[in-house]
Structure formats: C-alpha cells, structure tokens
Amino acid sequence: MKIGIMGAMPEEIAPILEKVGEYKSTDIADNTYYEANYNGVDLVIAYSKIGKVFSTLTASTMIHHFGVETMLFSGVAGGINPALKIGDLIVADKLCQHDLDITAFGHPHGFVPGGSQFVETDASLRKLAFDVAKEMGVALQGGTIATGDQFVHNPERKAFIESTFSADALEMEGASVAVVCHSLNVPVFILRAISDTADTDASFNFDEFMESSAKISADFIMKMVERLER
Ligand code: ADE
C-alpha cells in the first residue's frame, strides 16, 4: 500500500518529514516529492504550493507518477463553525469549491456540468480518524470544508460561504485534491487544524497559529499512518 501525504505549504509537511527521518527526493514539474518508508508503509510526501491548481497537479502526479493508492491531506483551515477554536481538528465529510460560479447559467454555486456540488471523502479513513482520536483522547469534528483560491479574511465572504454551502471550515486545496482522487478512484482523507477565523486581517493571527496548527494536524495524520495496513 502506497500512501500519499500532501500539504500545501512547507510548514504543513515539515513535521512529517522530521518524523520519517530518511527520504529520497525527486523533482517533477517544479515540485519536490519525498519518498520514505515509515513503519513498513511506503509514503510519498509533498507540499503542493497554495491553491487549487497546484494541489491538483501534485495530487495527479502522486497518483499517476508515484502510484499512490490512498491520499491523506494535512494542513490548516479558517474556522467558520463557532464550535471550532484555533488548534481544533476538522475532518472533511465532504468538500465544495466556493469560488466555482456559473450561476449565470442557472446552476448552483460550486457546480459545473459533469461534476457535483460536493465531493465526499472516504468513509473508512474517516472512521479510522475517529478511532485514533478516541484512543488519543483528542476532540475531532466532522463537517463540510469549502475550498477556493482566496485567503478569506472578511466577514461578508465568510458569511456567504457559510450560508451557501453550510461549510464548517474553509481552505484552498481540499476540494481540488478530493475531486482528483474521486475521479481516479483513490480513497481520500482531508484533515485540517484551525489556524484563524477567516474574518480578520490575515496578518492578525494567521502567522502566529499557522505553524502550531499545521503541526497538530501533521502529528494526527502520522498517528493514522501508524494504524494503516502495510
Ligand atoms: N487556510 C487557513 N486559513 C485560511 C483562510 N482564512 N482562507 C483560506 N485558506 C485558509
């Protein structure tokens, strides 16, 4: 079983690379992929760079070039659901693209013909996450994550995403990775730790909490990897 572990930013995969220790680096399409074996499980690790286009490229490369059979994404998100505090973990049940808009032609937000408004993640990976959380005594919430090519930092945009998609959190890569994996029949799991509340100036709390929340998410992902079949 070969597992892909993606983040969007270097900080999101640094704790994972540190944990695996040794790895082989390969450069493809202006990005670096790290192959490692952790506890007998073959891993391919990479950060995609921010946004839906780069994350699509990385997920596709992991699957087509490296033969990844299961995809795990670890990173940070802006919280929408007030129950989610900074540092809390959210597992995506389903994801949508909040900035995909052909409503001009009568379609709902986030929908294009041939696609679907929401894409679901793998139920058995989600179950594994909740088993691991219980074992660790960690609070884990499931919910809807909205993805778009925008760092959301104003209350109006946040309110639009909440009311249109009933989203609990938002970020910039999850839905594109999920669409790629869904299309290619690769089970996908998206985990995010809350870094900010998506309604204030980015400089306010993002940098302060991004690194610590990224580590919370990465550490949890590695606990899941320890439980995956070799
Ligand atoms: N990732 C973490 N916080 C975010 C925000 N406010 N907007 C988009 N992506 C994010």
CSV table of C-alpha atoms and ligand atoms in Angstrom, one decimal:
chain,number,residue,atom,x,y,z
A,1,MET,CA,0.0,0.0,0.0
A,2,LYS,CA,1.5,3.3,-1.1
A,3,ILE,CA,0.1,6.4,0.8
A,4,GLY,CA,0.4,10.0,-0.4
A,5,ILE,CA,0.6,12.7,2.2
A,6,MET,CA,0.1,16.2,1.0
A,7,GLY,CA,0.2,19.6,2.5
A,8,ALA,CA,0.0,23.0,0.7
A,9,MET,CA,2.8,24.8,2.5
A,10,PRO,CA,6.3,23.7,3.7
A,11,GLU,CA,5.2,24.1,7.3
A,12,GLU,CA,2.4,21.6,6.7
A,13,ILE,CA,4.7,18.7,5.8
A,14,ALA,CA,7.9,19.6,7.8
A,15,PRO,CA,6.7,17.7,11.0
A,16,ILE,CA,6.0,14.7,8.7
A,17,LEU,CA,9.5,14.7,7.1
A,18,GLU,CA,11.0,15.1,10.5
A,19,LYS,CA,9.1,12.1,11.8
A,20,VAL,CA,10.0,9.8,8.8
A,21,GLY,CA,13.7,10.8,9.1
A,22,GLU,CA,15.2,9.5,5.9
A,23,TYR,CA,13.7,10.1,2.4
A,24,LYS,CA,14.5,10.2,-1.2
A,25,SER,CA,13.8,13.5,-3.1
A,26,THR,CA,12.6,13.6,-6.7
A,27,ASP,CA,11.8,16.9,-8.6
A,28,ILE,CA,8.9,16.8,-11.0
A,29,ALA,CA,7.2,19.8,-12.6
A,30,ASP,CA,8.8,22.4,-10.4
A,31,ASN,CA,7.9,20.5,-7.2
A,32,THR,CA,9.7,18.1,-4.9
A,33,TYR,CA,8.3,14.7,-3.8
A,34,TYR,CA,9.8,12.8,-0.8
A,35,GLU,CA,9.6,9.0,-0.8
A,36,ALA,CA,10.0,7.3,2.6
A,37,ASN,CA,9.1,4.2,4.5
A,38,TYR,CA,7.5,4.7,7.9
A,39,ASN,CA,6.7,1.6,10.0
A,40,GLY,CA,6.7,-0.5,6.9
A,41,VAL,CA,4.3,1.8,5.0
A,42,ASP,CA,5.6,3.4,1.7
A,43,LEU,CA,4.9,7.1,1.7
A,44,VAL,CA,5.1,9.8,-0.9
A,45,ILE,CA,5.1,13.3,0.8
A,46,ALA,CA,4.9,16.7,-0.9
A,47,TYR,CA,3.6,20.2,-0.4
A,48,SER,CA,1.8,21.4,-3.5
A,49,LYS,CA,2.1,25.2,-3.0
A,50,ILE,CA,-1.1,27.1,-2.3
A,51,GLY,CA,-4.3,26.8,-4.3
A,52,LYS,CA,-6.5,24.5,-6.4
A,53,VAL,CA,-4.3,24.4,-9.5
A,54,PHE,CA,-1.0,23.4,-7.7
A,55,SER,CA,-2.8,21.0,-5.4
A,56,THR,CA,-4.5,19.3,-8.5
A,57,LEU,CA,-1.1,19.0,-10.1
A,58,THR,CA,0.5,17.4,-7.0
A,59,ALA,CA,-2.3,15.0,-6.4
A,60,SER,CA,-2.3,13.9,-10.0
A,61,THR,CA,1.4,13.4,-10.0
A,62,MET,CA,1.3,11.4,-6.8
A,63,ILE,CA,-1.2,9.1,-8.3
A,64,HIS,CA,-0.1,8.8,-11.9
A,65,HIS,CA,3.7,9.0,-11.4
A,66,PHE,CA,4.3,7.5,-8.0
A,67,GLY,CA,1.3,5.1,-7.9
A,68,VAL,CA,-0.2,6.4,-4.6
A,69,GLU,CA,-3.2,4.3,-3.7
A,70,THR,CA,-4.6,6.3,-0.7
A,71,MET,CA,-4.3,10.1,-0.3
A,72,LEU,CA,-4.1,11.9,3.1
A,73,PHE,CA,-4.1,15.7,3.2
A,74,SER,CA,-2.9,17.6,6.3
A,75,GLY,CA,-3.0,21.3,6.9
A,76,VAL,CA,-4.6,24.4,8.3
A,77,ALA,CA,-8.0,26.0,7.7
A,78,GLY,CA,-10.0,29.1,8.6
A,79,GLY,CA,-12.8,28.2,11.0
A,80,ILE,CA,-16.4,29.0,10.2
A,81,ASN,CA,-18.4,26.9,12.7
A,82,PRO,CA,-18.0,28.8,16.0
A,83,ALA,CA,-17.5,25.4,17.8
A,84,LEU,CA,-14.1,25.2,16.1
A,85,LYS,CA,-11.5,27.0,18.0
A,86,ILE,CA,-7.9,27.6,16.9
A,87,GLY,CA,-5.9,24.4,17.0
A,88,ASP,CA,-9.1,22.2,16.8
A,89,LEU,CA,-9.1,19.5,14.2
A,90,ILE,CA,-11.8,19.0,11.5
A,91,VAL,CA,-12.2,16.0,9.2
A,92,ALA,CA,-13.9,16.8,5.9
A,93,ASP,CA,-17.0,14.6,5.3
A,94,LYS,CA,-17.4,16.4,2.1
A,95,LEU,CA,-15.9,19.4,0.3
A,96,CYS,CA,-17.0,22.0,-2.3
A,97,GLN,CA,-15.4,24.8,-4.4
A,98,HIS,CA,-16.9,28.0,-3.0
A,99,ASP,CA,-15.4,30.1,-5.9
A,100,LEU,CA,-16.7,28.0,-8.8
A,101,ASP,CA,-19.5,30.0,-10.1
A,102,ILE,CA,-21.6,29.5,-13.3
A,103,THR,CA,-24.8,30.7,-11.5
A,104,ALA,CA,-25.3,32.9,-14.6
A,105,PHE,CA,-26.5,29.8,-16.4
A,106,GLY,CA,-28.9,28.7,-13.6
A,107,HIS,CA,-26.5,26.3,-11.8
A,108,PRO,CA,-26.0,26.3,-8.0
A,109,HIS,CA,-22.8,27.7,-6.6
A,110,GLY,CA,-19.9,25.2,-6.8
A,111,PHE,CA,-21.4,23.2,-9.6
A,112,VAL,CA,-20.4,22.6,-13.2
A,113,PRO,CA,-22.0,20.1,-15.5
A,114,GLY,CA,-20.2,16.7,-15.3
A,115,GLY,CA,-19.2,17.4,-11.7
A,116,SER,CA,-21.1,17.7,-8.4
A,117,GLN,CA,-21.5,20.5,-5.9
A,118,PHE,CA,-19.9,18.4,-3.1
A,119,VAL,CA,-17.4,15.6,-3.2
A,120,GLU,CA,-17.2,13.1,-0.4
A,121,THR,CA,-14.2,11.7,1.3
A,122,ASP,CA,-13.5,8.0,2.1
A,123,ALA,CA,-15.7,6.7,4.9
A,124,SER,CA,-13.3,4.1,6.2
A,125,LEU,CA,-10.5,6.6,6.5
A,126,ARG,CA,-12.8,8.9,8.4
A,127,LYS,CA,-13.7,6.1,10.7
A,128,LEU,CA,-10.0,5.3,11.3
A,129,ALA,CA,-9.6,9.0,12.2
A,130,PHE,CA,-12.3,8.9,14.8
A,131,ASP,CA,-10.9,5.6,16.3
A,132,VAL,CA,-7.5,7.3,16.5
A,133,ALA,CA,-9.0,10.4,18.1
A,134,LYS,CA,-10.8,8.4,20.7
A,135,GLU,CA,-7.7,6.4,21.5
A,136,MET,CA,-5.7,9.7,21.8
A,137,GLY,CA,-8.4,11.5,23.8
A,138,VAL,CA,-8.4,14.2,21.1
A,139,ALA,CA,-11.6,16.0,20.0
A,140,LEU,CA,-12.3,15.6,16.3
A,141,GLN,CA,-15.2,17.1,14.4
A,142,GLY,CA,-16.5,16.1,11.1
A,143,GLY,CA,-18.0,18.6,8.7
A,144,THR,CA,-18.1,20.3,5.3
A,145,ILE,CA,-15.0,22.1,4.1
A,146,ALA,CA,-15.2,24.8,1.4
A,147,THR,CA,-12.2,25.3,-0.9
A,148,GLY,CA,-11.4,28.4,-3.0
A,149,ASP,CA,-8.5,30.3,-4.5
A,150,GLN,CA,-8.9,33.1,-1.9
A,151,PHE,CA,-7.4,33.6,1.5
A,152,VAL,CA,-10.7,34.6,3.2
A,153,HIS,CA,-10.3,37.4,5.7
A,154,ASN,CA,-13.6,39.3,5.7
A,155,PRO,CA,-16.9,38.6,7.5
A,156,GLU,CA,-19.0,39.0,4.3
A,157,ARG,CA,-17.2,36.4,2.3
A,158,LYS,CA,-17.2,34.0,5.3
A,159,ALA,CA,-20.9,34.5,5.7
A,160,PHE,CA,-21.5,33.8,2.0
A,161,ILE,CA,-19.6,30.5,2.2
A,162,GLU,CA,-21.4,29.5,5.4
A,163,SER,CA,-24.9,30.3,4.1
A,164,THR,CA,-24.4,28.9,0.6
A,165,PHE,CA,-22.6,25.6,1.5
A,166,SER,CA,-23.3,25.2,5.3
A,167,ALA,CA,-19.5,24.9,5.5
A,168,ASP,CA,-17.7,24.5,8.8
A,169,ALA,CA,-14.2,25.5,7.6
A,170,LEU,CA,-12.5,26.9,4.6
A,171,GLU,CA,-9.2,26.5,2.9
A,172,MET,CA,-7.6,26.5,-0.5
A,173,GLU,CA,-6.8,22.9,-1.7
A,174,GLY,CA,-9.0,20.2,-0.2
A,175,ALA,CA,-11.8,20.1,-2.8
A,176,SER,CA,-9.4,20.0,-5.7
A,177,VAL,CA,-7.5,17.1,-4.2
A,178,ALA,CA,-10.7,15.3,-3.4
A,179,VAL,CA,-12.0,15.8,-7.0
A,180,VAL,CA,-8.8,14.4,-8.4
A,181,CYS,CA,-8.9,11.4,-6.1
A,182,HIS,CA,-12.6,10.8,-6.6
A,183,SER,CA,-12.2,10.8,-10.4
A,184,LEU,CA,-9.2,8.4,-10.2
A,185,ASN,CA,-10.8,6.1,-7.6
A,186,VAL,CA,-8.2,6.8,-4.9
A,187,PRO,CA,-9.6,7.0,-1.3
A,188,VAL,CA,-9.1,10.5,0.1
A,189,PHE,CA,-8.9,11.9,3.6
A,190,ILE,CA,-8.7,15.7,4.3
A,191,LEU,CA,-7.7,16.9,7.8
A,192,ARG,CA,-7.3,20.5,8.9
A,193,ALA,CA,-6.4,22.2,12.1
A,194,ILE,CA,-7.9,25.7,12.6
A,195,SER,CA,-5.4,28.5,12.3
A,196,ASP,CA,-7.7,31.6,12.1
A,197,THR,CA,-11.3,32.6,11.9
A,198,ALA,CA,-11.3,33.8,8.3
A,199,ASP,CA,-12.8,37.2,9.1
A,200,THR,CA,-9.9,39.4,10.1
A,201,ASP,CA,-6.8,40.8,8.5
A,202,ALA,CA,-4.5,37.9,7.6
A,203,SER,CA,-1.6,39.3,9.4
A,204,PHE,CA,-3.6,39.3,12.7
A,205,ASN,CA,-3.4,35.7,13.7
A,206,PHE,CA,-2.5,33.6,10.7
A,207,ASP,CA,1.3,33.5,11.1
A,208,GLU,CA,1.0,33.1,14.8
A,209,PHE,CA,-1.1,30.0,14.7
A,210,MET,CA,-0.4,28.5,11.2
A,211,GLU,CA,2.8,26.6,12.3
A,212,SER,CA,1.4,25.2,15.6
A,213,SER,CA,-1.9,24.2,14.0
A,214,ALA,CA,0.0,22.6,11.0
A,215,LYS,CA,1.9,20.5,13.5
A,216,ILE,CA,-1.3,19.4,15.3
A,217,SER,CA,-2.7,18.2,12.0
A,218,ALA,CA,0.5,16.5,10.8
A,219,ASP,CA,1.0,14.7,14.1
A,220,PHE,CA,-2.5,13.3,13.9
A,221,ILE,CA,-2.0,12.2,10.3
A,222,MET,CA,1.1,10.2,11.4
A,223,LYS,CA,-0.9,8.5,14.1
A,224,MET,CA,-3.3,7.4,11.4
A,225,VAL,CA,-0.5,6.2,9.2
A,226,GLU,CA,0.8,4.1,12.1
A,227,ARG,CA,-2.6,2.3,12.1
A,228,LEU,CA,-2.8,1.8,8.3
A,229,GLU,CA,-2.3,-1.6,6.8
A,230,ARG,CA,1.2,-2.1,5.3
B,1,ADE,N1,-6.3,28.4,5.3
B,1,ADE,C1,-6.2,28.8,6.6
B,1,ADE,N2,-6.9,29.9,6.9
B,1,ADE,C2,-7.5,30.2,5.7
B,1,ADE,C3,-8.3,31.3,5.3
B,1,ADE,N3,-8.7,32.3,6.1
B,1,ADE,N4,-8.7,31.4,4.0
B,1,ADE,C4,-8.3,30.4,3.1
B,1,ADE,N5,-7.5,29.4,3.4
B,1,ADE,C5,-7.1,29.3,4.7
